[in-house]
Tab-separated table of C-alpha atoms in Angstrom:
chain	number	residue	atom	x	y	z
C	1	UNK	CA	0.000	0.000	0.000
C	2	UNK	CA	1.201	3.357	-1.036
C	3	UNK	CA	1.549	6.589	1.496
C	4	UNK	CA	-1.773	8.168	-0.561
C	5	UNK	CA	-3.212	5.215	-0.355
C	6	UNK	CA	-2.641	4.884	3.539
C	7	UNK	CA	-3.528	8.979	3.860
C	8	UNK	CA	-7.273	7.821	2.673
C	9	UNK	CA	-7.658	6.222	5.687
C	10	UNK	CA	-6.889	8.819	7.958
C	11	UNK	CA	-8.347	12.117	5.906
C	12	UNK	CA	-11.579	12.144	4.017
C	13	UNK	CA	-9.924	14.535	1.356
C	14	UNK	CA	-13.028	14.318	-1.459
C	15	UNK	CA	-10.365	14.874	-4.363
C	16	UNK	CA	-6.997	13.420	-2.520
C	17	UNK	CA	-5.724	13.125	-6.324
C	18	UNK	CA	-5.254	16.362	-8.423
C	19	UNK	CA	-4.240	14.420	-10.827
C	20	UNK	CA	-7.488	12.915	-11.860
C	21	UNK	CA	-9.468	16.683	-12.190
C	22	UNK	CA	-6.572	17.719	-14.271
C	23	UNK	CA	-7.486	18.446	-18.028
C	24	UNK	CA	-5.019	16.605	-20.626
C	25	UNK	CA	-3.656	19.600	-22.199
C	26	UNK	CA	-2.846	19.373	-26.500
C	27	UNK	CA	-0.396	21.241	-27.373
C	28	UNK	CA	-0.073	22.938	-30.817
C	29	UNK	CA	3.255	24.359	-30.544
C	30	UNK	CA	7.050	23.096	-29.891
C	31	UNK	CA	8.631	24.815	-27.099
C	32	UNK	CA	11.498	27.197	-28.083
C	33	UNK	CA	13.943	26.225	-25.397
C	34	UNK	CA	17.459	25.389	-25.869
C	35	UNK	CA	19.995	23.041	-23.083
C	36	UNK	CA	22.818	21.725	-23.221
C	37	UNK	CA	25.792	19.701	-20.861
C	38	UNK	CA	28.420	20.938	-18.933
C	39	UNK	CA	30.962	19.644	-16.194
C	40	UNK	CA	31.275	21.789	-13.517
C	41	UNK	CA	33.883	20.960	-10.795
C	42	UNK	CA	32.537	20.109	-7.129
C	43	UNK	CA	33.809	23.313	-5.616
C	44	UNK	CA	32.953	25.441	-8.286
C	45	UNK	CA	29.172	24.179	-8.195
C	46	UNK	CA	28.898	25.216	-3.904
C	47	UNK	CA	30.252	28.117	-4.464
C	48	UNK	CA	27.567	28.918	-7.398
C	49	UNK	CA	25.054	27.680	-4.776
C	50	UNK	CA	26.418	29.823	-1.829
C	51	UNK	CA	26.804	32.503	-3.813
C	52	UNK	CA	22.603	32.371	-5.188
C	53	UNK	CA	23.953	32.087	-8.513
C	54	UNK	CA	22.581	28.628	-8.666
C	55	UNK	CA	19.083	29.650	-6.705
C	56	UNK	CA	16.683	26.748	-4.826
C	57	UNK	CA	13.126	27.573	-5.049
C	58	UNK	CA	10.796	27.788	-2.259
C	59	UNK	CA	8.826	25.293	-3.539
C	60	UNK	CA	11.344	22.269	-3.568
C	61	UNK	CA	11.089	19.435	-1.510
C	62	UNK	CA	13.337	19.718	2.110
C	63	UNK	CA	16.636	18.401	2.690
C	64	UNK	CA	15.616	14.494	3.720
C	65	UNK	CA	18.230	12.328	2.779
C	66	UNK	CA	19.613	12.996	6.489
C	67	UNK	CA	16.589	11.611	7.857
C	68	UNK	CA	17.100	7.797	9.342
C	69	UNK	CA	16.256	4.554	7.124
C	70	UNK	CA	15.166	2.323	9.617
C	71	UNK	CA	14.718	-0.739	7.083
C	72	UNK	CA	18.431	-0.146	6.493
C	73	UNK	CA	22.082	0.434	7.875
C	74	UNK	CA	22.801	3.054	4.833
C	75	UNK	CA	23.056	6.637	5.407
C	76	UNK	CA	22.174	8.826	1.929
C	77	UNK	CA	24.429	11.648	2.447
C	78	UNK	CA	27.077	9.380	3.470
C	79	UNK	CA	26.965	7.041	0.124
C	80	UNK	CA	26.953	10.196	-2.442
C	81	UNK	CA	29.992	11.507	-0.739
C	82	UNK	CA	31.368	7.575	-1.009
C	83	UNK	CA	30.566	7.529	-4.617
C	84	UNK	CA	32.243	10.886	-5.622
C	85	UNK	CA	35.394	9.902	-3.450
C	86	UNK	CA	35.607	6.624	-5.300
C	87	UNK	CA	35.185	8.690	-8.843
C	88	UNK	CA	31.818	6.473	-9.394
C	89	UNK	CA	29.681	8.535	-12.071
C	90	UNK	CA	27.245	10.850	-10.779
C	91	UNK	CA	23.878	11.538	-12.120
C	92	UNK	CA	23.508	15.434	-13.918
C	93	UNK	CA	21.695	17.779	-11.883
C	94	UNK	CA	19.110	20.088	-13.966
C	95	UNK	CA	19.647	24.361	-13.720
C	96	UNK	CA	16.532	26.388	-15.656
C	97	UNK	CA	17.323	29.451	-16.538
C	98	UNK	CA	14.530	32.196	-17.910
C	99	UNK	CA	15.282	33.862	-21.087
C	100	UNK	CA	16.404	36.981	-19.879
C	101	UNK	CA	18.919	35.579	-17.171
C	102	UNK	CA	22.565	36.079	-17.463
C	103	UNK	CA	24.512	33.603	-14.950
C	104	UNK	CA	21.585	32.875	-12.584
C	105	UNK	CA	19.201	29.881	-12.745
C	106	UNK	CA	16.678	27.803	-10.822
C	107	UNK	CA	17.590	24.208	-9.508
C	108	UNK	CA	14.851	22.082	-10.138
C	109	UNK	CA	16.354	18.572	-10.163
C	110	UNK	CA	19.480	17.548	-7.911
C	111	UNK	CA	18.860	19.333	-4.375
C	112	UNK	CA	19.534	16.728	-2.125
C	113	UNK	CA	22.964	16.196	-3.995
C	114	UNK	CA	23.958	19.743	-4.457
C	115	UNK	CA	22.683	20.370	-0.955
C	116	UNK	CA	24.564	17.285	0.465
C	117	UNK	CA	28.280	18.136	-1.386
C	118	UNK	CA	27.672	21.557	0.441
C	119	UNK	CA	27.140	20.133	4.162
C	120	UNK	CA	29.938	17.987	3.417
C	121	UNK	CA	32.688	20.706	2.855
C	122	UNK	CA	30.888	22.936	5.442
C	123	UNK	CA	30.862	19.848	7.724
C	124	UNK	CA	27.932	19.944	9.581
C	125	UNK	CA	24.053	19.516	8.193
C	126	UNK	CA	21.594	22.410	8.208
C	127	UNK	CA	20.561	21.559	11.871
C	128	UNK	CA	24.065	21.867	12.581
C	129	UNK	CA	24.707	17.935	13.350
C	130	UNK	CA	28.317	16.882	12.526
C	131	UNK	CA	28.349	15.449	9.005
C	132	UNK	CA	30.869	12.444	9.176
C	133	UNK	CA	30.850	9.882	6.893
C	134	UNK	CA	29.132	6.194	8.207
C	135	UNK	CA	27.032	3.446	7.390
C	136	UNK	CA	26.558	0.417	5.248
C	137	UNK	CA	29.388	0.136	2.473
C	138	UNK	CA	31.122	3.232	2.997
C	139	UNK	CA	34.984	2.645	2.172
C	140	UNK	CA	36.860	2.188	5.244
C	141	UNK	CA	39.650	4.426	4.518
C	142	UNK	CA	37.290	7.274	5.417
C	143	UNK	CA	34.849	5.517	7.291
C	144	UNK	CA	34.031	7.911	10.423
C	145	UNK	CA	35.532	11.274	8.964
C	146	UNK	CA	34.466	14.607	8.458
C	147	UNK	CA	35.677	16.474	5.676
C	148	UNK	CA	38.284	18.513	7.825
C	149	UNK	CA	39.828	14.932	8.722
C	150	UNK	CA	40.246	14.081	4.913
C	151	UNK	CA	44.172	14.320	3.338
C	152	UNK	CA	44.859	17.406	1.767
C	153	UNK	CA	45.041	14.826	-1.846
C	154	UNK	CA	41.908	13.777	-1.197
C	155	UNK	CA	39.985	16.993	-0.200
C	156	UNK	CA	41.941	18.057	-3.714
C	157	UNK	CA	40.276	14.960	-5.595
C	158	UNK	CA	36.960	15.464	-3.733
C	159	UNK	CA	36.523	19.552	-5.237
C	160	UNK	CA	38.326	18.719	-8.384
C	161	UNK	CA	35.549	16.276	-9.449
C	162	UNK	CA	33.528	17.255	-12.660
C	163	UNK	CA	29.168	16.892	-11.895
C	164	UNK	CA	27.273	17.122	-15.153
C	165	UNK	CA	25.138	19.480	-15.297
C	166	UNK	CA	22.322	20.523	-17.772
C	167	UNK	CA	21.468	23.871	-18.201
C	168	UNK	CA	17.912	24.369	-20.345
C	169	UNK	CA	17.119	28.302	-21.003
C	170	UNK	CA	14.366	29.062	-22.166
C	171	UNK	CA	14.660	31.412	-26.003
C	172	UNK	CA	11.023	32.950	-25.623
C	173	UNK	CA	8.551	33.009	-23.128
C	174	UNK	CA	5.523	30.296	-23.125
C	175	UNK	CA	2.518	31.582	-25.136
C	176	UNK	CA	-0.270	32.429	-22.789
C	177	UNK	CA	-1.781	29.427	-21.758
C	178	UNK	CA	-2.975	26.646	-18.730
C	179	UNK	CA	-0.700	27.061	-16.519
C	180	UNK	CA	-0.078	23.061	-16.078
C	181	UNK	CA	1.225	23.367	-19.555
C	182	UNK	CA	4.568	25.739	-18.774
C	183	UNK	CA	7.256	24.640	-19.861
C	184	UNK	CA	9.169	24.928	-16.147
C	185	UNK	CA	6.005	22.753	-15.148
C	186	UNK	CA	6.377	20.068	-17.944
C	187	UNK	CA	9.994	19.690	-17.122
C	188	UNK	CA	10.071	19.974	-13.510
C	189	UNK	CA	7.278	16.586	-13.346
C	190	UNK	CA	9.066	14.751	-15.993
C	191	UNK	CA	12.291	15.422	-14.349
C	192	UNK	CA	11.058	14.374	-10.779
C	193	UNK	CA	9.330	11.579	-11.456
C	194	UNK	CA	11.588	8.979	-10.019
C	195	UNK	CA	11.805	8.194	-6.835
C	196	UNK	CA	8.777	8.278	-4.883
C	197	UNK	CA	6.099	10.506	-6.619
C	198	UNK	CA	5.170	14.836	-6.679
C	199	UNK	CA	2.398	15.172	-4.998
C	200	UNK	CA	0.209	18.193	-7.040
C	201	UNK	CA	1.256	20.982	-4.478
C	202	UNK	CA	4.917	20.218	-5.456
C	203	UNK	CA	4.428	19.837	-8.936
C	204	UNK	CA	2.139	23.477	-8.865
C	205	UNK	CA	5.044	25.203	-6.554
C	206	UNK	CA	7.401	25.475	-9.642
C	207	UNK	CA	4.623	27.757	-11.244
C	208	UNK	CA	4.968	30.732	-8.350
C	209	UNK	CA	8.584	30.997	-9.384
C	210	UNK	CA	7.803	34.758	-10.382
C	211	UNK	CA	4.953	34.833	-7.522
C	212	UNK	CA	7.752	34.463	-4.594
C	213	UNK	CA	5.925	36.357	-2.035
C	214	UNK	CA	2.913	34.350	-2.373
C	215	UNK	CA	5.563	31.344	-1.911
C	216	UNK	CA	7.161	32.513	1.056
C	217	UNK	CA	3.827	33.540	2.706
C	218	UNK	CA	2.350	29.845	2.307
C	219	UNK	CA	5.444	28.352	3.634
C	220	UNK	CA	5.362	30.790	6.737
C	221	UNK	CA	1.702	30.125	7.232
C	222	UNK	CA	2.063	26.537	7.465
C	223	UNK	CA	4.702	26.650	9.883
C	224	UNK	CA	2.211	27.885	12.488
C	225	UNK	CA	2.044	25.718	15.663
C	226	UNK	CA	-1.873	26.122	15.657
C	227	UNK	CA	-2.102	23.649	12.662
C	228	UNK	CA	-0.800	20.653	14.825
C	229	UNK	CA	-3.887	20.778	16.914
C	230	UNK	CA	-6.655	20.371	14.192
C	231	UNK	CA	-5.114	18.420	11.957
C	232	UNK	CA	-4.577	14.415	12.709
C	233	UNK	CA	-1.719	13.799	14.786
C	234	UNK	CA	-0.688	10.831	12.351
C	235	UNK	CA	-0.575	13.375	8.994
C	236	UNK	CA	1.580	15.409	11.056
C	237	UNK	CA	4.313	12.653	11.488
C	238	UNK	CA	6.569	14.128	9.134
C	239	UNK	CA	10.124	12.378	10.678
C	240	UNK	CA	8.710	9.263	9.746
C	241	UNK	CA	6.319	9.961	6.502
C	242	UNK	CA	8.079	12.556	4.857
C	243	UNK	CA	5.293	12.659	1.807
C	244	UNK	CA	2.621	13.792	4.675
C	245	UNK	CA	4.206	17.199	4.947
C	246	UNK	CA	3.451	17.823	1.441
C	247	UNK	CA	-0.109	16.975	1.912
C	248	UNK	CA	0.147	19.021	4.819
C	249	UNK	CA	1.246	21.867	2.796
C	250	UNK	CA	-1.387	21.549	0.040
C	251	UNK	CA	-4.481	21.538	2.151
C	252	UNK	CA	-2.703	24.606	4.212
C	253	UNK	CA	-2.536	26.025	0.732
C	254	UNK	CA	-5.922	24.977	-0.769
C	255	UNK	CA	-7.569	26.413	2.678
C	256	UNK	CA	-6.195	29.970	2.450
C	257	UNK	CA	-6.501	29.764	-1.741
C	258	UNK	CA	-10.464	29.666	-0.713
C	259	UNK	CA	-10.314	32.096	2.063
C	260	UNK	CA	-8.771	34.754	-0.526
C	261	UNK	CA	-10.262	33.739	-3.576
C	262	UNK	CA	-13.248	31.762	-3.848
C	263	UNK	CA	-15.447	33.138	-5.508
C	264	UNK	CA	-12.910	32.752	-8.450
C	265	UNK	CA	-13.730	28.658	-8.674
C	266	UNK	CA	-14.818	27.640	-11.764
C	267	UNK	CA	-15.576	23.851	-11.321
C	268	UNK	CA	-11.812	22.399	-11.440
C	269	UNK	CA	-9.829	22.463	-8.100
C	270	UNK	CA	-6.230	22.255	-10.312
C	271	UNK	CA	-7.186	24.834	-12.178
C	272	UNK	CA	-8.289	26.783	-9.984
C	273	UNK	CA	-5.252	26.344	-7.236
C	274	UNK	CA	-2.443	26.320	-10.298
C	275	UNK	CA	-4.022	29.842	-11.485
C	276	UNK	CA	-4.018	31.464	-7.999
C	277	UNK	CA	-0.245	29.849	-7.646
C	278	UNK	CA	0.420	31.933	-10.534
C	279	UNK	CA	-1.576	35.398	-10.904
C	280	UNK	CA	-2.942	35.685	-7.164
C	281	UNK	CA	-1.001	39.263	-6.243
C	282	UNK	CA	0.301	39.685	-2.683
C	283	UNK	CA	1.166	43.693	-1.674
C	284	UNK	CA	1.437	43.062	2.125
C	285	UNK	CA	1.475	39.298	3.608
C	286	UNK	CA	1.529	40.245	6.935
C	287	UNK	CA	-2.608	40.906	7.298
C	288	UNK	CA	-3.273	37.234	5.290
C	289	UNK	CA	-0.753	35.645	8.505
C	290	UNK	CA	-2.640	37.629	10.931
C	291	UNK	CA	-6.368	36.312	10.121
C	292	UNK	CA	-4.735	33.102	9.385
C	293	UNK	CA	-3.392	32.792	12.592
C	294	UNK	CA	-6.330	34.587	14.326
C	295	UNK	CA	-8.912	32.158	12.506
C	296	UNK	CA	-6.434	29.009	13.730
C	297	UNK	CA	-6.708	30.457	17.550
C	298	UNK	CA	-10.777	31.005	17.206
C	299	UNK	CA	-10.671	27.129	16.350
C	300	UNK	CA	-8.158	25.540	19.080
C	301	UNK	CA	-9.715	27.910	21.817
C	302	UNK	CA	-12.966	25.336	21.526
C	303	UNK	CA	-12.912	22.251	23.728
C	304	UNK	CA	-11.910	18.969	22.113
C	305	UNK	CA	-10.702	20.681	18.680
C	306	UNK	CA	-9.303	17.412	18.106
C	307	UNK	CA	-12.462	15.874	17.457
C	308	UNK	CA	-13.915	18.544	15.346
C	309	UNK	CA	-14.485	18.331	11.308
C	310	UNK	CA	-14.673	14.542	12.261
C	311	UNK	CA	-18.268	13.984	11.379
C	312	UNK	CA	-17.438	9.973	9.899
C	313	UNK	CA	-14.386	9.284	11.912
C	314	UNK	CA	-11.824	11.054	9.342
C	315	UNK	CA	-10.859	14.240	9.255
C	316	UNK	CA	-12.884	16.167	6.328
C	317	UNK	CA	-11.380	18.721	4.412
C	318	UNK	CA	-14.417	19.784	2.903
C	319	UNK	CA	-16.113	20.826	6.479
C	320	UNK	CA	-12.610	22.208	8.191
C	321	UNK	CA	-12.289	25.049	4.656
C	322	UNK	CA	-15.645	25.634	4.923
C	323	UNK	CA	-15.574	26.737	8.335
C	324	UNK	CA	-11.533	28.160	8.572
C	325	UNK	CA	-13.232	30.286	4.823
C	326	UNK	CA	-16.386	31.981	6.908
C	327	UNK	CA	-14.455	32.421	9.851
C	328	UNK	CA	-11.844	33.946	8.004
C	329	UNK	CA	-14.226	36.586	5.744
C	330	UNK	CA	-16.309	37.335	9.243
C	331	UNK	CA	-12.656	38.510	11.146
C	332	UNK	CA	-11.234	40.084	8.186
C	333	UNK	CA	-14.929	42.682	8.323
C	334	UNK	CA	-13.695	43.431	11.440
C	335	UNK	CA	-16.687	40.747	13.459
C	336	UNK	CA	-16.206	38.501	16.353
C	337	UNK	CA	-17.319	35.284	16.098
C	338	UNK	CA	-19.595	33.832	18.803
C	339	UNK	CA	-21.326	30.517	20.031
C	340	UNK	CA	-19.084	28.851	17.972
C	341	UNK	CA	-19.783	25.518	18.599
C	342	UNK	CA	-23.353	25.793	18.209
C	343	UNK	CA	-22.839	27.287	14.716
C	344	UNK	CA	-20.604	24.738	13.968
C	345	UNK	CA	-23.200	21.810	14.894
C	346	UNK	CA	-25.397	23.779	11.944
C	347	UNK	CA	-22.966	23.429	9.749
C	348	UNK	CA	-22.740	19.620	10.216
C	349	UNK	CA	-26.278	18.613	10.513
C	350	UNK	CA	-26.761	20.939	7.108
C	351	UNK	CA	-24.624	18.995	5.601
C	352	UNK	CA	-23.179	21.464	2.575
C	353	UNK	CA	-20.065	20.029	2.464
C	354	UNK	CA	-21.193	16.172	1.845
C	355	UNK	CA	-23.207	17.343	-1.123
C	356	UNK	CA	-19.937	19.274	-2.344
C	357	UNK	CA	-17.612	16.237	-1.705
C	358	UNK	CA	-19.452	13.582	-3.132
C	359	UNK	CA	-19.453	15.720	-6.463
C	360	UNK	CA	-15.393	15.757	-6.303
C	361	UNK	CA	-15.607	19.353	-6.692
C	362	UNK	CA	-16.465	19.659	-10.434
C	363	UNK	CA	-19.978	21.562	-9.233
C	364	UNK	CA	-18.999	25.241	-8.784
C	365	UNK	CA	-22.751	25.808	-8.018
C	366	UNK	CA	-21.913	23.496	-4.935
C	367	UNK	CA	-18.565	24.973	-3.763
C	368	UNK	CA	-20.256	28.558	-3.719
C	369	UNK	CA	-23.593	27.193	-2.080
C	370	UNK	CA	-20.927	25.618	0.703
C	371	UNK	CA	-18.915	28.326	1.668
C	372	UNK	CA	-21.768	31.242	1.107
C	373	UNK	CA	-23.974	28.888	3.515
C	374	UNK	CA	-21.554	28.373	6.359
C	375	UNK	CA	-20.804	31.650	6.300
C	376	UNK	CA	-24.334	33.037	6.736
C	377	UNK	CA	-24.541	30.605	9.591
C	378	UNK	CA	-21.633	31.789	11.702
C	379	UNK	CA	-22.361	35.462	10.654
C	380	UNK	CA	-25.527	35.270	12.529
């Protein structure tokens, strides 16, 4: 069973797979983009990255190959480093660059590696843990060292080593069109789709790459502690389940896409959460984290939040938005909201949201009726 599939059990999500609202999109055009191959010595390459000449975008995945493997004695970081040291060949990592750049560009396949030659020569990880080399088939000679403890001839051999790396830049801009069809999009899910699989919200995070603040403001938002008392405890588990934190994420994002925009919904939840990635404006984030936060303290301050939006034993997105939306609209008039509970027993035994979810969100009519309805309920 896969980690979606296990998710199902514990969230009632109504449309848990983007994938299968998403339009098949024909193309009648070749893109105009241009890439070729170049080695780029180790040391060269960190100090690109150091430097923000090679630039990570918000929306890539963490830094996980630190995190343990319990089913074995291997250590991720440690086994790249291995491989360079013993000259095995290392995969190319992928640099976009837009068609007016001059030296900068956008990594959007090879973090974890670029990321982990970095820590190495720095010698400690981002949470400032010693990086020493250890595990299953490492090569004993360095077996237990740090970088600092390396010979000078093999420090030499270890920054001297040539990573390919592909550079694509783009020679026009994309014709105005879905956004799913981008070229950075396109490239960015074909490129990453080894390994375990994008969830949509990471797929959709490569097009805010020119929407940064709206980026940076989702990220902040759903970093705040309030979350970790609605939500399940289990989807939370991100040491253990990294691919819940991207779930996580999208409904964080999905809920404040509604709160700001709804009204916008047109029937398709991808379209309608790819075009807000992309066009939604941001002037000042800080009154979006206020409410946000303010909305999240109006819900925990309730006894036994942990068994709200619960109505069949999993968690349901489609009540929690409905509720976190018209809470959200009635602080941001300047309201209070009162008897909260009681309102939110109305809400239930209405039962908007079912009709919405069983629909999979293709009924606009539906989403509107949803959100307008809970609304006038906990604005009375």
């Amino acid at each position: 069973m896969s980690e979606f599939e296990d998710l199902k059990d514990l969230i009632d999500t109504y449309d848990s797979d983007e994938d299968a609202a998403a339009e098949n999109i024909e193309n009648e055009f070749q893109y105009n983009i241009d890439s070729f191959t170049n080695a780029i010595p180790v040391e060269r390459l960190i100090d690109d990255f150091q430097r923000n000449i090679i630039k990570i975008p918000e929306f890539q995945r963490p830094y996980v190959w630190n995190r343990p493997d319990n089913k074995t004695g291997r250590h991720r970081p440690s086994l790249f480093i291995d491989s360079i040291l013993l000259g095995l060949p290392i995969p190319p990592i992928t640099v976009y660059k837009d068609p007016e750049a001059r030296e900068e560009g956008y990594l959007i396949d090879g973090r974890q590696r670029l990321m982990t030659m970095s820590f190495f020569t720095r010698g400690q990880f981002q949470n400032g843990k010693e990086f020493k080399l250890k595990g299953e088939n490492i090569y004993k000679d360095w077996q237990g060292k740090a970088y600092k403890d390396l010979p000078e001839s093999l420090k030499d051999r270890f920054n001297r080593t040539y990573i390919p790396v592909m550079y694509i830049r783009q020679l026009k801009k994309d014709l105005q069109m879905t956004p799913g069809a981008s070229s950075i999009y396109l490239l960015f899910d074909r490129l990453n789709s080894g390994g375990y699989a994008l969830t949509p919200h990471e797929k959709r995070g490569v097009l805010g790459l020119n929407n940064n603040r709206l980026l940076v403001l989702m990220k902040n938002a759903s970093q705040l502690l309030e979350w970790r008392y609605i939500f399940p405890h289990s989807l939370m588990n991100f040491q253990d389940k990294p691919y819940n934190e991207s779930v996580f994420q999208e409904n964080v994002f999905r809920t404040i896409a509604f709160s700001l925009n709804y009204e916008q919904y047109e029937g398709n939840i991808t379209r309608f959460l790819d075009k807000f990635m992309v066009s939604y404006s941001i002037n000042d984030p800080e009154p979006i984290m206020y409410l946000t936060q303010e909305v999240l303290k109006v819900l925990i301050t309730n006894k036994n939040i942990d068994k709200f939006f619960r109505p069949r034993g999993r968690f349901s997105i489609s009540l929690f938005e409905s509720v976190f939306v018209a809470c959200y609209r009635i602080l941001d008039k300047g309201k209070t909201i009162t008897n909260f509970e009681k309102k939110y027993q109305q809400v239930v035994e209405n039962g908007y949201y079912l009709a919405q979810g069983s629909r999979s969100l293709s009924n606009k009519f539906d989403m509107l009726k949803k959100f307008n309805n809970t609304y006038e309920i906990f604005n009375a």
